[in-house]
PDB file of N, CA and C in Angstrom:
ATOM      1  N   MET A   1       0.824  -1.161   0.000  1.00  0.00           N
ATOM      2  CA  MET A   1       0.000   0.000   0.000  1.00  0.00           C
ATOM      3  C   MET A   1       0.878   1.238   0.000  1.00  0.00           C
ATOM      4  N   LYS A   2       0.429   2.253  -0.695  1.00  0.00           N
ATOM      5  CA  LYS A   2       1.178   3.502  -0.756  1.00  0.00           C
ATOM      6  C   LYS A   2       0.429   4.545   0.062  1.00  0.00           C
ATOM      7  N   GLY A   3       1.144   5.160   0.996  1.00  0.00           N
ATOM      8  CA  GLY A   3       0.557   6.195   1.829  1.00  0.00           C
ATOM      9  C   GLY A   3       1.174   7.544   1.528  1.00  0.00           C
ATOM     10  N   GLU A   4       0.380   8.573   1.715  1.00  0.00           N
ATOM     11  CA  GLU A   4       0.870   9.935   1.533  1.00  0.00           C
ATOM     12  C   GLU A   4       0.989  10.583   2.904  1.00  0.00           C
ATOM     13  N   VAL A   5       2.100  11.284   3.117  1.00  0.00           N
ATOM     14  CA  VAL A   5       2.355  11.963   4.379  1.00  0.00           C
ATOM     15  C   VAL A   5       2.524  13.440   4.083  1.00  0.00           C
ATOM     16  N   GLY A   6       1.636  14.253   4.627  1.00  0.00           N
ATOM     17  CA  GLY A   6       1.687  15.690   4.378  1.00  0.00           C
ATOM     18  C   GLY A   6       2.015  16.475   5.625  1.00  0.00           C
ATOM     19  N   ASN A   7       2.318  17.737   5.430  1.00  0.00           N
ATOM     20  CA  ASN A   7       2.659  18.683   6.490  1.00  0.00           C
ATOM     21  C   ASN A   7       3.960  18.299   7.193  1.00  0.00           C
ATOM     22  N   LEU A   8       4.888  17.740   6.414  1.00  0.00           N
ATOM     23  CA  LEU A   8       6.192  17.362   6.971  1.00  0.00           C
ATOM     24  C   LEU A   8       7.044  18.599   7.245  1.00  0.00           C
ATOM     25  N   PRO A   9       7.789  18.598   8.338  1.00  0.00           N
ATOM     26  CA  PRO A   9       8.766  19.672   8.545  1.00  0.00           C
ATOM     27  C   PRO A   9       9.791  19.637   7.401  1.00  0.00           C
ATOM     28  N   TRP A  10      10.317  20.795   7.038  1.00  0.00           N
ATOM     29  CA  TRP A  10      11.262  20.890   5.914  1.00  0.00           C
ATOM     30  C   TRP A  10      12.515  20.060   6.141  1.00  0.00           C
ATOM     31  N   SER A  11      12.849  19.789   7.392  1.00  0.00           N
ATOM     32  CA  SER A  11      14.094  19.088   7.718  1.00  0.00           C
ATOM     33  C   SER A  11      13.998  17.566   7.574  1.00  0.00           C
ATOM     34  N   VAL A  12      12.810  17.014   7.384  1.00  0.00           N
ATOM     35  CA  VAL A  12      12.638  15.555   7.321  1.00  0.00           C
ATOM     36  C   VAL A  12      13.245  15.002   6.028  1.00  0.00           C
ATOM     37  N   THR A  13      14.030  13.937   6.176  1.00  0.00           N
ATOM     38  CA  THR A  13      14.673  13.280   5.039  1.00  0.00           C
ATOM     39  C   THR A  13      13.959  11.960   4.731  1.00  0.00           C
ATOM     40  N   ASP A  14      14.353  11.313   3.633  1.00  0.00           N
ATOM     41  CA  ASP A  14      13.811   9.996   3.294  1.00  0.00           C
ATOM     42  C   ASP A  14      14.042   9.009   4.442  1.00  0.00           C
ATOM     43  N   THR A  15      15.230   9.041   5.005  1.00  0.00           N
ATOM     44  CA  THR A  15      15.574   8.137   6.106  1.00  0.00           C
ATOM     45  C   THR A  15      14.715   8.415   7.336  1.00  0.00           C
ATOM     46  N   ASP A  16      14.499   9.685   7.644  1.00  0.00           N
ATOM     47  CA  ASP A  16      13.640  10.052   8.777  1.00  0.00           C
ATOM     48  C   ASP A  16      12.225   9.507   8.569  1.00  0.00           C
ATOM     49  N   LEU A  17      11.731   9.644   7.355  1.00  0.00           N
ATOM     50  CA  LEU A  17      10.386   9.172   7.034  1.00  0.00           C
ATOM     51  C   LEU A  17      10.294   7.653   7.180  1.00  0.00           C
ATOM     52  N   GLN A  18      11.297   6.952   6.696  1.00  0.00           N
ATOM     53  CA  GLN A  18      11.337   5.502   6.839  1.00  0.00           C
ATOM     54  C   GLN A  18      11.371   5.111   8.310  1.00  0.00           C
ATOM     55  N   ASN A  19      12.208   5.772   9.095  1.00  0.00           N
ATOM     56  CA  ASN A  19      12.324   5.475  10.521  1.00  0.00           C
ATOM     57  C   ASN A  19      11.024   5.739  11.276  1.00  0.00           C
ATOM     58  N   LEU A  20      10.257   6.709  10.819  1.00  0.00           N
ATOM     59  CA  LEU A  20       8.980   7.030  11.443  1.00  0.00           C
ATOM     60  C   LEU A  20       7.975   5.887  11.277  1.00  0.00           C
ATOM     61  N   PHE A  21       8.012   5.229  10.118  1.00  0.00           N
ATOM     62  CA  PHE A  21       7.036   4.172   9.816  1.00  0.00           C
ATOM     63  C   PHE A  21       7.492   2.767  10.206  1.00  0.00           C
ATOM     64  N   GLU A  22       8.783   2.537  10.339  1.00  0.00           N
ATOM     65  CA  GLU A  22       9.295   1.193  10.606  1.00  0.00           C
ATOM     66  C   GLU A  22       8.783   0.527  11.883  1.00  0.00           C
ATOM     67  N   PRO A  23       8.460   1.252  12.947  1.00  0.00           N
ATOM     68  CA  PRO A  23       7.922   0.556  14.126  1.00  0.00           C
ATOM     69  C   PRO A  23       6.616  -0.197  13.846  1.00  0.00           C
ATOM     70  N   PHE A  24       5.947   0.130  12.745  1.00  0.00           N
ATOM     71  CA  PHE A  24       4.669  -0.505  12.422  1.00  0.00           C
ATOM     72  C   PHE A  24       4.821  -1.686  11.471  1.00  0.00           C
ATOM     73  N   GLY A  25       5.980  -1.838  10.848  1.00  0.00           N
ATOM     74  CA  GLY A  25       6.226  -2.940   9.925  1.00  0.00           C
ATOM     75  C   GLY A  25       7.266  -2.556   8.894  1.00  0.00           C
ATOM     76  N   SER A  26       7.639  -3.515   8.091  1.00  0.00           N
ATOM     77  CA  SER A  26       8.671  -3.313   7.088  1.00  0.00           C
ATOM     78  C   SER A  26       8.254  -2.263   6.049  1.00  0.00           C
ATOM     79  N   VAL A  27       9.144  -1.303   5.809  1.00  0.00           N
ATOM     80  CA  VAL A  27       8.891  -0.239   4.841  1.00  0.00           C
ATOM     81  C   VAL A  27       9.599  -0.588   3.537  1.00  0.00           C
ATOM     82  N   ASP A  28       8.838  -0.637   2.442  1.00  0.00           N
ATOM     83  CA  ASP A  28       9.420  -0.938   1.129  1.00  0.00           C
ATOM     84  C   ASP A  28      10.128   0.277   0.549  1.00  0.00           C
ATOM     85  N   SER A  29       9.546   1.457   0.732  1.00  0.00           N
ATOM     86  CA  SER A  29      10.190   2.684   0.273  1.00  0.00           C
ATOM     87  C   SER A  29       9.608   3.872   1.021  1.00  0.00           C
ATOM     88  N   ALA A  30      10.420   4.914   1.144  1.00  0.00           N
ATOM     89  CA  ALA A  30       9.999   6.169   1.769  1.00  0.00           C
ATOM     90  C   ALA A  30      10.697   7.299   1.029  1.00  0.00           C
ATOM     91  N   GLN A  31       9.908   8.256   0.548  1.00  0.00           N
ATOM     92  CA  GLN A  31      10.499   9.331  -0.248  1.00  0.00           C
ATOM     93  C   GLN A  31       9.831  10.660   0.081  1.00  0.00           C
ATOM     94  N   VAL A  32      10.648  11.636   0.433  1.00  0.00           N
ATOM     95  CA  VAL A  32      10.186  13.006   0.615  1.00  0.00           C
ATOM     96  C   VAL A  32      10.263  13.655  -0.760  1.00  0.00           C
ATOM     97  N   VAL A  33       9.187  14.294  -1.184  1.00  0.00           N
ATOM     98  CA  VAL A  33       9.152  14.940  -2.490  1.00  0.00           C
ATOM     99  C   VAL A  33       9.890  16.269  -2.386  1.00  0.00           C
ATOM    100  N   THR A  34      10.801  16.485  -3.353  1.00  0.00           N
ATOM    101  CA  THR A  34      11.603  17.708  -3.356  1.00  0.00           C
ATOM    102  C   THR A  34      11.357  18.521  -4.618  1.00  0.00           C
ATOM    103  N   ASP A  35      11.635  19.803  -4.517  1.00  0.00           N
ATOM    104  CA  ASP A  35      11.538  20.705  -5.654  1.00  0.00           C
ATOM    105  C   ASP A  35      12.644  20.371  -6.643  1.00  0.00           C
ATOM    106  N   ARG A  36      12.310  20.282  -7.900  1.00  0.00           N
ATOM    107  CA  ARG A  36      13.310  19.892  -8.915  1.00  0.00           C
ATOM    108  C   ARG A  36      14.457  20.875  -9.041  1.00  0.00           C
ATOM    109  N   GLU A  37      14.151  22.148  -8.916  1.00  0.00           N
ATOM    110  CA  GLU A  37      15.192  23.161  -9.108  1.00  0.00           C
ATOM    111  C   GLU A  37      16.045  23.386  -7.864  1.00  0.00           C
ATOM    112  N   SER A  38      15.397  23.534  -6.714  1.00  0.00           N
ATOM    113  CA  SER A  38      16.146  23.876  -5.500  1.00  0.00           C
ATOM    114  C   SER A  38      16.581  22.649  -4.701  1.00  0.00           C
ATOM    115  N   GLY A  39      15.894  21.522  -4.889  1.00  0.00           N
ATOM    116  CA  GLY A  39      16.209  20.324  -4.127  1.00  0.00           C
ATOM    117  C   GLY A  39      15.637  20.336  -2.718  1.00  0.00           C
ATOM    118  N   ARG A  40      14.896  21.401  -2.362  1.00  0.00           N
ATOM    119  CA  ARG A  40      14.297  21.516  -1.030  1.00  0.00           C
ATOM    120  C   ARG A  40      13.017  20.698  -0.942  1.00  0.00           C
ATOM    121  N   SER A  41      12.722  20.252   0.259  1.00  0.00           N
ATOM    122  CA  SER A  41      11.503  19.492   0.522  1.00  0.00           C
ATOM    123  C   SER A  41      10.273  20.318   0.141  1.00  0.00           C
ATOM    124  N   ARG A  42       9.264  19.631  -0.375  1.00  0.00           N
ATOM    125  CA  ARG A  42       7.990  20.296  -0.670  1.00  0.00           C
ATOM    126  C   ARG A  42       6.989  20.072   0.462  1.00  0.00           C
ATOM    127  N   GLY A  43       7.429  19.410   1.548  1.00  0.00           N
ATOM    128  CA  GLY A  43       6.584  19.262   2.722  1.00  0.00           C
ATOM    129  C   GLY A  43       5.671  18.049   2.721  1.00  0.00           C
ATOM    130  N   PHE A  44       5.886  17.144   1.764  1.00  0.00           N
ATOM    131  CA  PHE A  44       5.112  15.907   1.761  1.00  0.00           C
ATOM    132  C   PHE A  44       5.941  14.791   1.171  1.00  0.00           C
ATOM    133  N   GLY A  45       5.454  13.566   1.357  1.00  0.00           N
ATOM    134  CA  GLY A  45       6.180  12.418   0.837  1.00  0.00           C
ATOM    135  C   GLY A  45       5.283  11.199   0.737  1.00  0.00           C
ATOM    136  N   PHE A  46       5.873  10.091   0.323  1.00  0.00           N
ATOM    137  CA  PHE A  46       5.142   8.840   0.130  1.00  0.00           C
ATOM    138  C   PHE A  46       5.893   7.695   0.799  1.00  0.00           C
ATOM    139  N   VAL A  47       5.121   6.776   1.353  1.00  0.00           N
ATOM    140  CA  VAL A  47       5.674   5.598   2.004  1.00  0.00           C
ATOM    141  C   VAL A  47       4.953   4.382   1.454  1.00  0.00           C
ATOM    142  N   GLU A  48       5.712   3.349   1.097  1.00  0.00           N
ATOM    143  CA  GLU A  48       5.118   2.094   0.655  1.00  0.00           C
ATOM    144  C   GLU A  48       5.440   1.015   1.670  1.00  0.00           C
ATOM    145  N   MET A  49       4.374   0.302   2.087  1.00  0.00           N
ATOM    146  CA  MET A  49       4.534  -0.816   3.014  1.00  0.00           C
ATOM    147  C   MET A  49       3.342  -1.751   2.824  1.00  0.00           C
ATOM    148  N   ALA A  50       3.455  -2.962   3.364  1.00  0.00           N
ATOM    149  CA  ALA A  50       2.385  -3.943   3.228  1.00  0.00           C
ATOM    150  C   ALA A  50       1.104  -3.402   3.857  1.00  0.00           C
ATOM    151  N   ALA A  51      -0.025  -3.673   3.220  1.00  0.00           N
ATOM    152  CA  ALA A  51      -1.328  -3.187   3.680  1.00  0.00           C
ATOM    153  C   ALA A  51      -1.609  -3.598   5.119  1.00  0.00           C
ATOM    154  N   GLN A  52      -1.138  -4.770   5.515  1.00  0.00           N
ATOM    155  CA  GLN A  52      -1.398  -5.251   6.877  1.00  0.00           C
ATOM    156  C   GLN A  52      -0.782  -4.344   7.939  1.00  0.00           C
ATOM    157  N   TYR A  53       0.269  -3.611   7.587  1.00  0.00           N
ATOM    158  CA  TYR A  53       0.920  -2.695   8.525  1.00  0.00           C
ATOM    159  C   TYR A  53       0.436  -1.257   8.344  1.00  0.00           C
ATOM    160  N   ALA A  54       0.013  -0.936   7.151  1.00  0.00           N
ATOM    161  CA  ALA A  54      -0.312   0.446   6.804  1.00  0.00           C
ATOM    162  C   ALA A  54      -1.473   1.014   7.602  1.00  0.00           C
ATOM    163  N   ALA A  55      -2.517   0.240   7.819  1.00  0.00           N
ATOM    164  CA  ALA A  55      -3.695   0.753   8.523  1.00  0.00           C
ATOM    165  C   ALA A  55      -3.325   1.231   9.925  1.00  0.00           C
ATOM    166  N   GLU A  56      -2.520   0.459  10.638  1.00  0.00           N
ATOM    167  CA  GLU A  56      -2.108   0.856  11.986  1.00  0.00           C
ATOM    168  C   GLU A  56      -1.214   2.093  11.929  1.00  0.00           C
ATOM    169  N   ALA A  57      -0.293   2.120  10.959  1.00  0.00           N
ATOM    170  CA  ALA A  57       0.607   3.269  10.822  1.00  0.00           C
ATOM    171  C   ALA A  57      -0.193   4.544  10.567  1.00  0.00           C
ATOM    172  N   ILE A  58      -1.176   4.465   9.691  1.00  0.00           N
ATOM    173  CA  ILE A  58      -2.009   5.639   9.387  1.00  0.00           C
ATOM    174  C   ILE A  58      -2.755   6.082  10.643  1.00  0.00           C
ATOM    175  N   ALA A  59      -3.358   5.120  11.343  1.00  0.00           N
ATOM    176  CA  ALA A  59      -4.135   5.445  12.545  1.00  0.00           C
ATOM    177  C   ALA A  59      -3.269   6.084  13.629  1.00  0.00           C
ATOM    178  N   LYS A  60      -2.056   5.593  13.802  1.00  0.00           N
ATOM    179  CA  LYS A  60      -1.194   6.087  14.885  1.00  0.00           C
ATOM    180  C   LYS A  60      -0.436   7.365  14.526  1.00  0.00           C
ATOM    181  N   LEU A  61      -0.131   7.561  13.243  1.00  0.00           N
ATOM    182  CA  LEU A  61       0.698   8.706  12.859  1.00  0.00           C
ATOM    183  C   LEU A  61      -0.095   9.910  12.368  1.00  0.00           C
ATOM    184  N   ASN A  62      -1.328   9.714  11.912  1.00  0.00           N
ATOM    185  CA  ASN A  62      -2.127  10.843  11.436  1.00  0.00           C
ATOM    186  C   ASN A  62      -2.403  11.784  12.618  1.00  0.00           C
ATOM    187  N   GLY A  63      -2.004  13.028  12.486  1.00  0.00           N
ATOM    188  CA  GLY A  63      -2.183  14.016  13.543  1.00  0.00           C
ATOM    189  C   GLY A  63      -1.018  14.108  14.521  1.00  0.00           C
ATOM    190  N   ARG A  64      -0.075  13.165  14.445  1.00  0.00           N
ATOM    191  CA  ARG A  64       1.091  13.206  15.340  1.00  0.00           C
ATOM    192  C   ARG A  64       1.934  14.435  15.026  1.00  0.00           C
ATOM    193  N   GLU A  65       2.380  15.103  16.061  1.00  0.00           N
ATOM    194  CA  GLU A  65       3.171  16.318  15.861  1.00  0.00           C
ATOM    195  C   GLU A  65       4.654  16.026  15.811  1.00  0.00           C
ATOM    196  N   ILE A  66       5.294  16.616  14.812  1.00  0.00           N
ATOM    197  CA  ILE A  66       6.743  16.573  14.679  1.00  0.00           C
ATOM    198  C   ILE A  66       7.179  18.015  14.424  1.00  0.00           C
ATOM    199  N   ASP A  67       8.048  18.524  15.263  1.00  0.00           N
ATOM    200  CA  ASP A  67       8.499  19.918  15.167  1.00  0.00           C
ATOM    201  C   ASP A  67       7.314  20.877  15.080  1.00  0.00           C
ATOM    202  N   SER A  68       6.321  20.664  15.929  1.00  0.00           N
ATOM    203  CA  SER A  68       5.120  21.512  16.012  1.00  0.00           C
ATOM    204  C   SER A  68       4.251  21.483  14.760  1.00  0.00           C
ATOM    205  N   ARG A  69       4.394  20.445  13.951  1.00  0.00           N
ATOM    206  CA  ARG A  69       3.551  20.304  12.756  1.00  0.00           C
ATOM    207  C   ARG A  69       2.784  18.991  12.868  1.00  0.00           C
ATOM    208  N   ALA A  70       1.468  19.053  12.745  1.00  0.00           N
ATOM    209  CA  ALA A  70       0.627  17.856  12.811  1.00  0.00           C
ATOM    210  C   ALA A  70       0.641  17.163  11.448  1.00  0.00           C
ATOM    211  N   LEU A  71       1.135  15.930  11.422  1.00  0.00           N
ATOM    212  CA  LEU A  71       1.211  15.183  10.164  1.00  0.00           C
ATOM    213  C   LEU A  71      -0.176  14.829   9.648  1.00  0.00           C
ATOM    214  N   ARG A  72      -0.297  14.791   8.332  1.00  0.00           N
ATOM    215  CA  ARG A  72      -1.495  14.269   7.679  1.00  0.00           C
ATOM    216  C   ARG A  72      -1.069  12.990   6.971  1.00  0.00           C
ATOM    217  N   VAL A  73      -1.595  11.870   7.425  1.00  0.00           N
ATOM    218  CA  VAL A  73      -1.206  10.578   6.863  1.00  0.00           C
ATOM    219  C   VAL A  73      -2.465   9.878   6.366  1.00  0.00           C
ATOM    220  N   ASN A  74      -2.449   9.476   5.093  1.00  0.00           N
ATOM    221  CA  ASN A  74      -3.582   8.741   4.543  1.00  0.00           C
ATOM    222  C   ASN A  74      -3.128   7.872   3.384  1.00  0.00           C
ATOM    223  N   GLU A  75      -4.026   7.040   2.918  1.00  0.00           N
ATOM    224  CA  GLU A  75      -3.712   6.198   1.777  1.00  0.00           C
ATOM    225  C   GLU A  75      -3.651   7.073   0.539  1.00  0.00           C
ATOM    226  N   ALA A  76      -2.601   6.905  -0.243  1.00  0.00           N
ATOM    227  CA  ALA A  76      -2.434   7.715  -1.452  1.00  0.00           C
ATOM    228  C   ALA A  76      -3.466   7.296  -2.481  1.00  0.00           C
ATOM    229  N   GLU A  77      -4.060   8.285  -3.110  1.00  0.00           N
ATOM    230  CA  GLU A  77      -5.020   8.003  -4.170  1.00  0.00           C
ATOM    231  C   GLU A  77      -4.255   7.900  -5.474  1.00  0.00           C
ATOM    232  N   SER A  78      -4.590   6.879  -6.243  1.00  0.00           N
ATOM    233  CA  SER A  78      -3.906   6.740  -7.528  1.00  0.00           C
ATOM    234  C   SER A  78      -4.562   7.682  -8.528  1.00  0.00           C
ATOM    235  N   LYS A  79      -3.718   8.307  -9.321  1.00  0.00           N
ATOM    236  CA  LYS A  79      -4.215   9.231 -10.341  1.00  0.00           C
ATOM    237  C   LYS A  79      -4.807   8.435 -11.494  1.00  0.00           C
ATOM    238  N   PRO A  80      -5.947   8.876 -12.003  1.00  0.00           N
ATOM    239  CA  PRO A  80      -6.477   8.178 -13.179  1.00  0.00           C
ATOM    240  C   PRO A  80      -5.559   8.433 -14.372  1.00  0.00           C
ATOM    241  N   ARG A  81      -5.378   7.417 -15.149  1.00  0.00           N
ATOM    242  CA  ARG A  81      -4.518   7.570 -16.322  1.00  0.00           C
ATOM    243  C   ARG A  81      -5.239   8.334 -17.407  1.00  0.00           C
ATOM    244  N   ALA A  82      -4.503   9.227 -18.012  1.00  0.00           N
ATOM    245  CA  ALA A  82      -5.105   9.997 -19.119  1.00  0.00           C
ATOM    246  C   ALA A  82      -5.248   9.077 -20.321  1.00  0.00           C
ATOM    247  N   SER A  83      -6.413   9.110 -20.907  1.00  0.00           N
ATOM    248  CA  SER A  83      -6.628   8.237 -22.064  1.00  0.00           C
ATOM    249  C   SER A  83      -6.280   9.008 -23.338  1.00  0.00           C
ATOM    250  N   SER A  84      -5.723   8.305 -24.269  1.00  0.00           N
ATOM    251  CA  SER A  84      -5.381   8.908 -25.552  1.00  0.00           C
ATOM    252  C   SER A  84      -6.581   8.787 -26.481  1.00  0.00           C
ATOM    253  N   ARG A  85      -6.927   9.902 -27.087  1.00  0.00           N
ATOM    254  CA  ARG A  85      -8.047   9.880 -28.033  1.00  0.00           C
ATOM    255  C   ARG A  85      -7.518  10.293 -29.396  1.00  0.00           C
ATOM    256  N   PHE A  86      -7.823   9.490 -30.352  1.00  0.00           N
ATOM    257  CA  PHE A  86      -7.374   9.810 -31.717  1.00  0.00           C
ATOM    258  C   PHE A  86      -8.557  10.036 -32.595  1.00  0.00           C
TER     259      PHE A  86
END
């Protein structure tokens, strides 16, 4: 399952994000989204982990404060694919 984590402090790294979720189960990937030009965090990221662990992680981490910022954690919605019309 892929989860989205919003309202991240600017200082959070991929490793920090992974460490935040690991107490709930094995993390397949954790990535903080960065600005292409500046390389600075955009304040959100994505975490992939098995669905069996994700529900508890979302329940326990949503609203948790880190550096005075309340995290928003939820299941990532998949974008609909654009269809090609000819």
